[in-house]
Tab-separated table of C-alpha atoms in Angstrom:
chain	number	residue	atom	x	y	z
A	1	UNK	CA	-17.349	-77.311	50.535
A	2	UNK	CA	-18.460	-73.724	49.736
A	3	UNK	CA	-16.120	-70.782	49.594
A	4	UNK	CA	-18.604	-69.495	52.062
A	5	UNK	CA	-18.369	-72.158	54.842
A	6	UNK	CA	-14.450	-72.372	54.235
A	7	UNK	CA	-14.085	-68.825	55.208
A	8	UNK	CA	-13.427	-68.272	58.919
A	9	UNK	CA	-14.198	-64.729	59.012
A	10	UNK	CA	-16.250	-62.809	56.846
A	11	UNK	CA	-16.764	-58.920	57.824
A	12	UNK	CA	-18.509	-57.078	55.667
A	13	UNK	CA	-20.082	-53.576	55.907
A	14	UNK	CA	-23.201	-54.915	58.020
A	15	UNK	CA	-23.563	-55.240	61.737
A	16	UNK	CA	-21.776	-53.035	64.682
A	17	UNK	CA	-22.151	-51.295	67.849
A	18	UNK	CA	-20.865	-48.843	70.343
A	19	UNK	CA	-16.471	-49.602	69.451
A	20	UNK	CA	-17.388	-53.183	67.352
A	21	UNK	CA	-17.572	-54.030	63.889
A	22	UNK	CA	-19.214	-57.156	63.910
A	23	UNK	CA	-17.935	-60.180	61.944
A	24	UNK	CA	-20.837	-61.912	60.046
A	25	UNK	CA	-19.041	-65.293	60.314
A	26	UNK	CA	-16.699	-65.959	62.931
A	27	UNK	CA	-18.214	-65.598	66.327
A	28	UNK	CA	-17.326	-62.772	68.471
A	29	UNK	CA	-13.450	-63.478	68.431
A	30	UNK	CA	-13.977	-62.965	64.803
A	31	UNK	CA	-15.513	-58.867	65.658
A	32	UNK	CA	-13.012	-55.973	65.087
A	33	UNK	CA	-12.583	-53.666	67.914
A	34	UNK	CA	-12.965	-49.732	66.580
A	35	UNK	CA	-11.565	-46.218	68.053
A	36	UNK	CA	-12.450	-42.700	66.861
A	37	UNK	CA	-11.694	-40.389	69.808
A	38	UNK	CA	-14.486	-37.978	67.872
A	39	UNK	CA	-18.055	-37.971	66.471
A	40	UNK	CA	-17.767	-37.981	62.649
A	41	UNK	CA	-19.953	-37.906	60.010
A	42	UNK	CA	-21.135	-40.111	57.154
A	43	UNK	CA	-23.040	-40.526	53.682
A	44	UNK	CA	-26.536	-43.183	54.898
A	45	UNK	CA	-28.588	-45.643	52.728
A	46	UNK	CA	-30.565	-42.727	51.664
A	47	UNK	CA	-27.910	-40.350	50.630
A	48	UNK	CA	-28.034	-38.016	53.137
A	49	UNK	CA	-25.392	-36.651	55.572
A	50	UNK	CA	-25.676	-37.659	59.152
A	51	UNK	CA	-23.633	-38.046	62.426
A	52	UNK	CA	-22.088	-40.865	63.629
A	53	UNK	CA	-20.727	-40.881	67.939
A	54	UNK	CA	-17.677	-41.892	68.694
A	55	UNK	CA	-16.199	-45.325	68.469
A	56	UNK	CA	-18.993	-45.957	66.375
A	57	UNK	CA	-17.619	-47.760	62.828
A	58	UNK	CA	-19.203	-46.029	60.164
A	59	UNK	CA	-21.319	-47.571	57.292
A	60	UNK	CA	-20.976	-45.198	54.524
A	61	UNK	CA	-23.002	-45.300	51.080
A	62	UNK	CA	-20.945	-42.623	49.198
A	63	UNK	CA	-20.717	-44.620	46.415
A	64	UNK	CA	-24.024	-46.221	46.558
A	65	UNK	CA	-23.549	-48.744	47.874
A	66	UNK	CA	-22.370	-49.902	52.165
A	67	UNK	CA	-18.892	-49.656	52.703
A	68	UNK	CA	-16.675	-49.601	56.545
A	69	UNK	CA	-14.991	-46.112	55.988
A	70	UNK	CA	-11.603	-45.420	57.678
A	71	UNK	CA	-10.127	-42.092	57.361
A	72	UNK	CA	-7.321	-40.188	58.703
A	73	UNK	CA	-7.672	-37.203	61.482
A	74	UNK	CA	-8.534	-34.094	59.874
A	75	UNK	CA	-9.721	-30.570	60.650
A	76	UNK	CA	-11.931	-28.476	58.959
A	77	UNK	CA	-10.542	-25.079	59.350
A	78	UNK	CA	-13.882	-23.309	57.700
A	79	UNK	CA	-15.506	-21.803	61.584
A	80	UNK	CA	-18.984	-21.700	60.023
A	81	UNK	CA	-19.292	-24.377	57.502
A	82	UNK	CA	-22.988	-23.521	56.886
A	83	UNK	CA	-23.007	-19.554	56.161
A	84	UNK	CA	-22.521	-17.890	53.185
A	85	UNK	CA	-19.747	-15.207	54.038
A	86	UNK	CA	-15.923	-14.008	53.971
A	87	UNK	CA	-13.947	-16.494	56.346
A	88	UNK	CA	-9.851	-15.608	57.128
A	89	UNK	CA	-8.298	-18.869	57.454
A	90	UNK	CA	-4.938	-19.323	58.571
A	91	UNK	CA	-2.929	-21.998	56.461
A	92	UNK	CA	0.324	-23.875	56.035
A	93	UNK	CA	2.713	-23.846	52.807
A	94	UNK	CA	1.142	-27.784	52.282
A	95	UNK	CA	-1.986	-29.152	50.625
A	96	UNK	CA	-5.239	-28.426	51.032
A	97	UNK	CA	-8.568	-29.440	49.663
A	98	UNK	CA	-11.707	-27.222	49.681
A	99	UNK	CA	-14.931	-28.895	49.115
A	100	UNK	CA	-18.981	-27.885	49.281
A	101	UNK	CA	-21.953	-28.947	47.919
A	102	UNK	CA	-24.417	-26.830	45.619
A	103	UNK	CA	-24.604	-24.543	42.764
A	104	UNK	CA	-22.311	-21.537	44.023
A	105	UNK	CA	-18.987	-20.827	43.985
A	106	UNK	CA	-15.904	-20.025	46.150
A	107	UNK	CA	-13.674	-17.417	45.557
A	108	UNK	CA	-9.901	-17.893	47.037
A	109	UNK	CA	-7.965	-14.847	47.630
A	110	UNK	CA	-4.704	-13.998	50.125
A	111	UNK	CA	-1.864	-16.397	49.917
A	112	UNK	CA	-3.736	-18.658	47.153
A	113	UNK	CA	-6.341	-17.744	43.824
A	114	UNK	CA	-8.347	-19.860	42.857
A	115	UNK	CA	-12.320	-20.420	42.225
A	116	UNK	CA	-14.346	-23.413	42.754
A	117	UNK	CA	-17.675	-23.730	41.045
A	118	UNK	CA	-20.451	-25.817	42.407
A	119	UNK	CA	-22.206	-28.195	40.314
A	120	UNK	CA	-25.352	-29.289	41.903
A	121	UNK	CA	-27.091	-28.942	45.355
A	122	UNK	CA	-26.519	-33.032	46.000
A	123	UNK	CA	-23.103	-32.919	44.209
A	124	UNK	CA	-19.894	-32.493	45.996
A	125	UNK	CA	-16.427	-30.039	44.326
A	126	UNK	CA	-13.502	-30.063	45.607
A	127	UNK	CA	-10.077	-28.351	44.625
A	128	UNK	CA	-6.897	-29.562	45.633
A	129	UNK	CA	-4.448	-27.071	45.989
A	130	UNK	CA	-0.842	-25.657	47.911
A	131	UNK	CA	-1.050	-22.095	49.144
A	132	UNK	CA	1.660	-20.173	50.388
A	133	UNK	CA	1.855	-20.009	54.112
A	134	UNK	CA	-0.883	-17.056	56.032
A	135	UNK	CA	-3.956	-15.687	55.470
A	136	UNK	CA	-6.155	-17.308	52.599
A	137	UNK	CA	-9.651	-15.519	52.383
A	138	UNK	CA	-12.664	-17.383	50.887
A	139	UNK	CA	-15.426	-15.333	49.692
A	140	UNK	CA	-18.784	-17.904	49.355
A	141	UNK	CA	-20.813	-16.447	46.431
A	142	UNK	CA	-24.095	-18.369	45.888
A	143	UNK	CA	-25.768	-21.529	47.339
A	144	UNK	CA	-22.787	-22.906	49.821
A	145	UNK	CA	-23.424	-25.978	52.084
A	146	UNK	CA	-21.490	-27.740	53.939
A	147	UNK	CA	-17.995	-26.249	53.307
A	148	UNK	CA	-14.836	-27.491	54.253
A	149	UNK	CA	-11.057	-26.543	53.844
A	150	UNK	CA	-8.696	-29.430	55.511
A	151	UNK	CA	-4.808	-29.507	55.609
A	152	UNK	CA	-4.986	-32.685	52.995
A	153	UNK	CA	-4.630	-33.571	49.173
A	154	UNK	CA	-8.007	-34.929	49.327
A	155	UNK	CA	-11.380	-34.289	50.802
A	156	UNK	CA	-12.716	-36.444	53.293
A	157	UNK	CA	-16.231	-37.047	55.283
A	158	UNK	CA	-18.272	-33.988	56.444
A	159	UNK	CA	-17.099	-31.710	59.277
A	160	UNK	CA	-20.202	-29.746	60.479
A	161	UNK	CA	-18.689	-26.752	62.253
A	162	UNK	CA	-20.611	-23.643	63.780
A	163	UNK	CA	-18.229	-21.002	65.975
A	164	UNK	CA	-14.963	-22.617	65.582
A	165	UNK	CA	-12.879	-25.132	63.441
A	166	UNK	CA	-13.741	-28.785	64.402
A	167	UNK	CA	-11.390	-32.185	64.149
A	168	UNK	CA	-12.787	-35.679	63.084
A	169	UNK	CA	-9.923	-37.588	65.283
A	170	UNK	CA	-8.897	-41.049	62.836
A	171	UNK	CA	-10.627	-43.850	63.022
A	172	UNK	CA	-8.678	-47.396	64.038
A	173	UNK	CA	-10.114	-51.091	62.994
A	174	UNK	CA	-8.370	-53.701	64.535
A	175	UNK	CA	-8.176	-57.102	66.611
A	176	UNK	CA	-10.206	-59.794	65.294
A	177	UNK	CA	-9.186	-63.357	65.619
A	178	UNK	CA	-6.958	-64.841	67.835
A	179	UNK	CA	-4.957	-68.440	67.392
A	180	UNK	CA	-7.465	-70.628	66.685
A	181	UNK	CA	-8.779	-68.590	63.826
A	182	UNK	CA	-5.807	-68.772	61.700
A	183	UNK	CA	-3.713	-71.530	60.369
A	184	UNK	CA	-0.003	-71.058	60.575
A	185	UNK	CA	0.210	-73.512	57.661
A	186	UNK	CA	-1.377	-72.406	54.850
A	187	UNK	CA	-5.106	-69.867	54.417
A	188	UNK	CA	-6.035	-66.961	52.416
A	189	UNK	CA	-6.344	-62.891	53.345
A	190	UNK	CA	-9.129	-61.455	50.806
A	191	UNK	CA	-9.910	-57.764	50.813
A	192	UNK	CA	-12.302	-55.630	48.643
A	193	UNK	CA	-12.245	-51.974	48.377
A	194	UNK	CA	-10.052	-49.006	48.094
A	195	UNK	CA	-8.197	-46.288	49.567
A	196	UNK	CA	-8.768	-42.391	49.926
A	197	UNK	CA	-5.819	-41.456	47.355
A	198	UNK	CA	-2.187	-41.919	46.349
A	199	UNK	CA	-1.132	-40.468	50.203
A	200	UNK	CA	2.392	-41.026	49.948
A	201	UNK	CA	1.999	-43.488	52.851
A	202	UNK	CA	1.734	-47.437	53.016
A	203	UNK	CA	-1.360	-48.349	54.164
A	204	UNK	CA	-1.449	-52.216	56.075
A	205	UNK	CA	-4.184	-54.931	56.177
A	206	UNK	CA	-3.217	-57.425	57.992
A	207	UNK	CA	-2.892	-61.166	59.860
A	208	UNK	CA	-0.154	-60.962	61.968
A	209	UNK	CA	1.282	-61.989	65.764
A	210	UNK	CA	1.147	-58.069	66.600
A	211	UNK	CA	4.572	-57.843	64.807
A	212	UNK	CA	6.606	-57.733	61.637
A	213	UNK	CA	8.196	-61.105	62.699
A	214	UNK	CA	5.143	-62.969	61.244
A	215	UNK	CA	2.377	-61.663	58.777
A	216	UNK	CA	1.041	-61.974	56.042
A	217	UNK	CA	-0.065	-58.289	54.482
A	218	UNK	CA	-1.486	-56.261	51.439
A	219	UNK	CA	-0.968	-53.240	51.637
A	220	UNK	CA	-1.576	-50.155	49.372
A	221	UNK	CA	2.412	-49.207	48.630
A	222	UNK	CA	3.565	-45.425	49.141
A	223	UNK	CA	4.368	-45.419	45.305
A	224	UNK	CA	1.336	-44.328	42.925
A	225	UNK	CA	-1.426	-47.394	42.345
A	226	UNK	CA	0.569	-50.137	43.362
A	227	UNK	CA	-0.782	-52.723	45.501
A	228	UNK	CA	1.708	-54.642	47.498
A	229	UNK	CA	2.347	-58.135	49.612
A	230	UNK	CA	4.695	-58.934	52.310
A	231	UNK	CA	4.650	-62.056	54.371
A	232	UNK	CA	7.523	-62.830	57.046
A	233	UNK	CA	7.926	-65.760	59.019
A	234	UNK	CA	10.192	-66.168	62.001
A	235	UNK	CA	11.753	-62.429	61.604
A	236	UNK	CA	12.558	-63.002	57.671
A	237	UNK	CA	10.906	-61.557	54.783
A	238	UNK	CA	10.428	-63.977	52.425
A	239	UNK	CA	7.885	-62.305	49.993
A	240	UNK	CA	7.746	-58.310	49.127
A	241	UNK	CA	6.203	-57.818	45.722
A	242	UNK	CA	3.914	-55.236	44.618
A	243	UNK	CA	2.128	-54.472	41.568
A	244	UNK	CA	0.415	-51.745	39.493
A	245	UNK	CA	-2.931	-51.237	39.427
A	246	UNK	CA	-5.203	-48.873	37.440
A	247	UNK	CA	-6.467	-46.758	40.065
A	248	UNK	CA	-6.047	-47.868	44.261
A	249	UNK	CA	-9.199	-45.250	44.727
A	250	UNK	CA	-11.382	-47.285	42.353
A	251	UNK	CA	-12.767	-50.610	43.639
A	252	UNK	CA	-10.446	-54.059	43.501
A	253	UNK	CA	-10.496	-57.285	44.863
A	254	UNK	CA	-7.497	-58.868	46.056
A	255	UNK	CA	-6.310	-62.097	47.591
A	256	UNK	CA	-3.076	-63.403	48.899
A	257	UNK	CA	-2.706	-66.752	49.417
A	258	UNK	CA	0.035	-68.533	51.494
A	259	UNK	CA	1.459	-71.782	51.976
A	260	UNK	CA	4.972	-73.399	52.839
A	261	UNK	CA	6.473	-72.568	49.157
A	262	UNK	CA	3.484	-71.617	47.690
A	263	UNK	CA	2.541	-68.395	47.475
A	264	UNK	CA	0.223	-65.828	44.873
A	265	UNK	CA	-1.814	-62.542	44.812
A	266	UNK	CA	-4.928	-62.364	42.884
A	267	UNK	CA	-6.606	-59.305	41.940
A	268	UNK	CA	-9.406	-58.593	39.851
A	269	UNK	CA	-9.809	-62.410	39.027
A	270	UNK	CA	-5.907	-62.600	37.508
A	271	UNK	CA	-2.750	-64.455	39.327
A	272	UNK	CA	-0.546	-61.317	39.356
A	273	UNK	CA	2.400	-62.305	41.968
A	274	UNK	CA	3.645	-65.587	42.541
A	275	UNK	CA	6.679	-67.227	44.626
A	276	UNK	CA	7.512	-70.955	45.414
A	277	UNK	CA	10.321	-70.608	48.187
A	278	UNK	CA	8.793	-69.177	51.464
A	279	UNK	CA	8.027	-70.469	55.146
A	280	UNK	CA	4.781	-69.900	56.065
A	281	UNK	CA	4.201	-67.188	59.014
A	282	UNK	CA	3.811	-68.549	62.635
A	283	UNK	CA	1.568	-67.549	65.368
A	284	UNK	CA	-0.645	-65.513	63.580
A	285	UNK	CA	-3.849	-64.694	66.084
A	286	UNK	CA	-4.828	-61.105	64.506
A	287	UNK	CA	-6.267	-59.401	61.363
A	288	UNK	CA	-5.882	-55.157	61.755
A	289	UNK	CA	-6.887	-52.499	58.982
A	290	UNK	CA	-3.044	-51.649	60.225
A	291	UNK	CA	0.174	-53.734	60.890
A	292	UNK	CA	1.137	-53.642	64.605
A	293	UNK	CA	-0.800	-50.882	65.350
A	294	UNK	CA	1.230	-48.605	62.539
A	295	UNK	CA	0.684	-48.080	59.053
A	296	UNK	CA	-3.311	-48.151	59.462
A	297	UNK	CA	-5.779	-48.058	56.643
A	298	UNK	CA	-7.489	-45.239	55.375
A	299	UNK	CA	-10.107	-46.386	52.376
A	300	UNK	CA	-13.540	-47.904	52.140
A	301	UNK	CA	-13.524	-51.824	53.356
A	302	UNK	CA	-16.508	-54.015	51.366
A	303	UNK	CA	-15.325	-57.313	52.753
A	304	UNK	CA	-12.588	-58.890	54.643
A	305	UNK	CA	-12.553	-62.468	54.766
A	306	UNK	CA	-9.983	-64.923	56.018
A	307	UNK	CA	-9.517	-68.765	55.191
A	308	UNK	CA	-7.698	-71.201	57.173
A	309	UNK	CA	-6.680	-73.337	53.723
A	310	UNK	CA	-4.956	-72.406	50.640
A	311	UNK	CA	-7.765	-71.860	47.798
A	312	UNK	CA	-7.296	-73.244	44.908
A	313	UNK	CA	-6.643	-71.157	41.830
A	314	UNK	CA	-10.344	-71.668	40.457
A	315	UNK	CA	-11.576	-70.642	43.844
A	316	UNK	CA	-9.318	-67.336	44.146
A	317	UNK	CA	-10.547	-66.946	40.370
A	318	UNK	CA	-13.841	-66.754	41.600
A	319	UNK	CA	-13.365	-65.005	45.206
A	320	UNK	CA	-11.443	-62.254	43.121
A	321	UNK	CA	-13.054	-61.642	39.827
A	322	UNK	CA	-14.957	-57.910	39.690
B	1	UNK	CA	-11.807	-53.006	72.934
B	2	UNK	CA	-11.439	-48.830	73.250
B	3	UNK	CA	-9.557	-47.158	76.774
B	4	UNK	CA	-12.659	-45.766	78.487
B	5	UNK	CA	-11.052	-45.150	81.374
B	6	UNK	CA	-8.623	-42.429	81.059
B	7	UNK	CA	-8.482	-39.544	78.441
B	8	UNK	CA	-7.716	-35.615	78.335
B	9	UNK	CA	-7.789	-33.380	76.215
B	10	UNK	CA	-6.052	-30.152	76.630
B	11	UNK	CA	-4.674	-27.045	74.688
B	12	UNK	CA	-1.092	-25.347	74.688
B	13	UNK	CA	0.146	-22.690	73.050
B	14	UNK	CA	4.192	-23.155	71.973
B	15	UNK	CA	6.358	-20.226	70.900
B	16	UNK	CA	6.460	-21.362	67.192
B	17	UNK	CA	5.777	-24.539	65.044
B	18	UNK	CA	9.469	-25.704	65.960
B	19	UNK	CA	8.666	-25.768	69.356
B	20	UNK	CA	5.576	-27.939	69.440
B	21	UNK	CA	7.269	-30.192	66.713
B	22	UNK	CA	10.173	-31.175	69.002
B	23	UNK	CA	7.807	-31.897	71.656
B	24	UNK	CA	5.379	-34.163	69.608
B	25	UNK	CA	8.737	-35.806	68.536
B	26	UNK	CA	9.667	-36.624	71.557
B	27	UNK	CA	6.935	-39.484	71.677
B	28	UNK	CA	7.762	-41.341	68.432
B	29	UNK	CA	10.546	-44.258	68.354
B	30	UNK	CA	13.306	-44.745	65.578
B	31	UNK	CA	10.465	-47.060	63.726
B	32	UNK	CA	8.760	-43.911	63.328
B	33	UNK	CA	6.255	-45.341	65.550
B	34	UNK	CA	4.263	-43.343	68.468
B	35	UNK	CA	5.047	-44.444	71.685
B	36	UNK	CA	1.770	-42.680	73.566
B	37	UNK	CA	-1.685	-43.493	72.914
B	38	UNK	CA	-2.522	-39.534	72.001
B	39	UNK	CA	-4.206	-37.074	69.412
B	40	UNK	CA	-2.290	-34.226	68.367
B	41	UNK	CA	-4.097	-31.573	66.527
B	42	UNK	CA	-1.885	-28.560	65.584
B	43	UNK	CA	-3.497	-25.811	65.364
B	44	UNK	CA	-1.426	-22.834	64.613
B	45	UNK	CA	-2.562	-19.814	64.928
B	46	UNK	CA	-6.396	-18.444	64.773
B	47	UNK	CA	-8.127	-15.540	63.478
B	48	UNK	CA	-9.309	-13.614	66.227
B	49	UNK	CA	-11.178	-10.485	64.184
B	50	UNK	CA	-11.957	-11.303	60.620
B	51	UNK	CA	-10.203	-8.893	58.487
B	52	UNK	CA	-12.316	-6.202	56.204
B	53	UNK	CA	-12.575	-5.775	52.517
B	54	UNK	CA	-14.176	-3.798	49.688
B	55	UNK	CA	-15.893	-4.565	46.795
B	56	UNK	CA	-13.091	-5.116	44.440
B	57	UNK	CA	-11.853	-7.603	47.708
B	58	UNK	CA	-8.976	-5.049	48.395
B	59	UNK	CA	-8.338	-5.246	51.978
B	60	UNK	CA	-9.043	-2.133	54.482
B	61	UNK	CA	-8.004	-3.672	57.883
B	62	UNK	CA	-5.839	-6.739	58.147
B	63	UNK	CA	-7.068	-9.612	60.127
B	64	UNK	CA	-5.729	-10.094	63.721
B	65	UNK	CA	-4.278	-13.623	64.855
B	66	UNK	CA	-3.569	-15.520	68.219
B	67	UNK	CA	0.200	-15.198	69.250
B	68	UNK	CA	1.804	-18.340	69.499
B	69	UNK	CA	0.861	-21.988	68.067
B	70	UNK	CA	-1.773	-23.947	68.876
B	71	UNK	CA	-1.685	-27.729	70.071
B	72	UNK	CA	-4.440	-29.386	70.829
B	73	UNK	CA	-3.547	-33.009	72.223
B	74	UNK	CA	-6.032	-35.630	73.031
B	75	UNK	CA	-4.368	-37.962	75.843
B	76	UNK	CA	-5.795	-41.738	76.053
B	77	UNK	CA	-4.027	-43.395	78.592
B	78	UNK	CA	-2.767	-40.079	80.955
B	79	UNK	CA	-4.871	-37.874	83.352
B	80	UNK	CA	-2.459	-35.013	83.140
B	81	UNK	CA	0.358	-33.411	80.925
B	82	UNK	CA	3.079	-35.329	80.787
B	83	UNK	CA	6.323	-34.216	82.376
B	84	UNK	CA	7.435	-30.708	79.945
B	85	UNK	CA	4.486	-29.873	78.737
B	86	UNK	CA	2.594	-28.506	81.745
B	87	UNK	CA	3.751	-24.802	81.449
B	88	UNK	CA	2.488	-25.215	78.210
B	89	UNK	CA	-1.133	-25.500	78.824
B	90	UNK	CA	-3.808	-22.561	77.950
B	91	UNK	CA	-7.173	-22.561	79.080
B	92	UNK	CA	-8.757	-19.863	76.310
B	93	UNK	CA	-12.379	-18.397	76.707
B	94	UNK	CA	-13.541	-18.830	73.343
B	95	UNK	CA	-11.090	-22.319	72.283
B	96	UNK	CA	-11.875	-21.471	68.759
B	97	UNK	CA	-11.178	-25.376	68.406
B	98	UNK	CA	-13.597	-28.354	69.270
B	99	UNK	CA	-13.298	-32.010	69.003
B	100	UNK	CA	-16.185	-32.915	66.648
């Protein structure tokens, strides 16, 4: 039997509609339901910036190629994100990123000094920076589009704004599978992609009953690049390992596999964690970009898949080498 | 699937950061977990007239802000503020703020 019909759900960066991602293998139990409170924006096929309504999951091609983007909330505090001029903004003593596309510059004056040179009319700058807290002043000099200054230590998708600052509210993937889709005894959780940056923050994939009592979960740890696996069963925590990666923004694929004393991460096509003395979770019935509804997932999703057996390590080999 | 049925969105203005912070607290458990289905979008003050500036970018009038601190909140299962936070609520001309 192929990797492909041992899989019971396989959602990749392909079908959805109005507050569904759509499994490609699975049936509908298998589809994830999606919330953004907000329109939003994102990078198409072709390259080019375009909206996306609410509750609509977002196929973005950023890197070139289709990936299911989840980002945080954020707020572009630029009023007119399309003129060239002298905007006041007010700001807080934390992080913030400034960002535009094209060939001109910004100047940063007020509580902060800095400039940020544009490199191309498709290429996007950004500056990552901590200002003191009041009035910064940003003086556009040049070709300017779509500018944006967010209360973050990274830039994320577009937020058009014309007459007044505008918030992309977060986006929220979960809820596919129930009972039947996941083995209590033994499967695989395989993910491909990455996350926005280092945030500080743990950020959950995961097969769960809804709680911490029973999962099985990678997530991208709060420390720097490490990559992380916890699986509980019956209220204990039997497995919490994580390990160091090169980069969590670059691209990885990562498996956990889980079994009655048998348990091991992959990623990148190597056996990196391991541990032989572990129940295996019970009542699992749901896979979340999140844990419980907390800890969601910010990043770019290329696959999700689930299996209801324990792969082999030649399979896992093959599921997770780049 | 997504709460259709109820949501509201509505702005207050608090005395100071402090202010909205203890009230936004109010809704999270000891987990650190939030307890309301609910956007909040702090806002903090806005520039109301840009300031002015010369040449050498030396600044000739200061700019003038909002009083107070803005909170915009996005409620998904309510269809009013919850108890505390009415008195709160503002109803500006020109919001300054959207949801995109």
């Amino acid at each position: 039997m192929s990797l492909l019909d041992k899989a019971t759900i396989i959602t990749t960066p392909t079908a959805h509609s109005n507050g569904v991602l759509h499994s490609i293998k699975g049936g509908a139990v298998a589809d994830f339901d999606v919330v953004r409170g907000s329109a939003a924006t994102r990078v198409n096929a072709e390259g080019l910036i375009e909206d996306v309504a609410t509750n609509i999951p977002r196929l973005d091609y950023t890197d070139g190629t289709a990936s299911i983007l989840l980002e945080p909330q954020s707020t572009n505090l630029v009023v007119n994100s399309e003129l060239n001029n002298v905007e006041n903004i007010v700001v807080s003593a934390v992080p913030h990123t400034i960002s535009f596309y094209g060939t001109g510059s910004i100047t940063l004056s007020g509580v902060h000094s800095a400039t940020l040179s544009g490199t191309g009319a498709n290429d996007r700058v950004s500056l990552t920076f901590t200002p003191s807290a009041g009035t910064l002043i940003c003086t556009d000099s040049g070709n300017v589009d779509n500018k944006q200054l967010e209360a973050l230590p990274y830039a994320t998708s577009y937020i058009p704004t014309s007459g007044a600052i505008a918030t992309r509210l977060a986006d929220s993937v979960s809820g596919a599978g129930d009972a039947t889709t996941f083995n209590d005894t033994e499967g695989v959780l395989y993910f491909e992609g990455s996350v926005l940056a280092n945030s500080g923050t743990s950020r959950f994939i995961s097969i769960s009953d809804g709680s911490t009592s029973n999962r099985v979960a990678l997530l991208y740890y709060s420390a720097d690049n490490r990559v992380r696996a916890i699986l509980s069963s019956g209220g204990t925590k039997f497995v919490d390992s994580n390990v160091t990666i090169s980069s969590v923004t670059d691209n990885h694929k990562v498996a956990i596999k889980y079994k009655a004393n048998d348990f091991a991460m992959w990623i990148d096509g190597v056996k990196v964690l391991t541990d032989t003395t572990l129940n295996a979770p019970i009542g699992l019935n749901n896979l979340s970009f999140d844990l419980g509804g907390s800890s969601p997932f910010y990043g770019r999703a290329k696959s999700v898949i689930t299996f209801d057996t324990a792969l082999t390590d030649a399979e896992l080999e093959c599921l997770t080498t780049i | 699937m997504p709460n259709n049925n109820i949501m509201k969105y509505i702005r207050y203005e608090f005395n100071d950061k402090e202010q909205a912070d203890s009230k936004i607290e109010a809704f999270y458990n000891e987990e650190g977990e939030l307890t309301t289905d609910a956007a909040f979008i702090r806002l903090n003050k806005f520039v109301m007239t840009e300031g002015t500036y010369d040449s050498e970018g030396v600044e000739i009038t200061a700019p003038v802000l909002s009083t107070g601190y803005a909170l915009d909140v996005l409620w998904r299962d309510l269809d009013a503020s919850p108890y505390g936070w009415k008195s709160y609520e503002v109803t500006p001309s020109n919001p300054k703020h959207k949801l995109l």
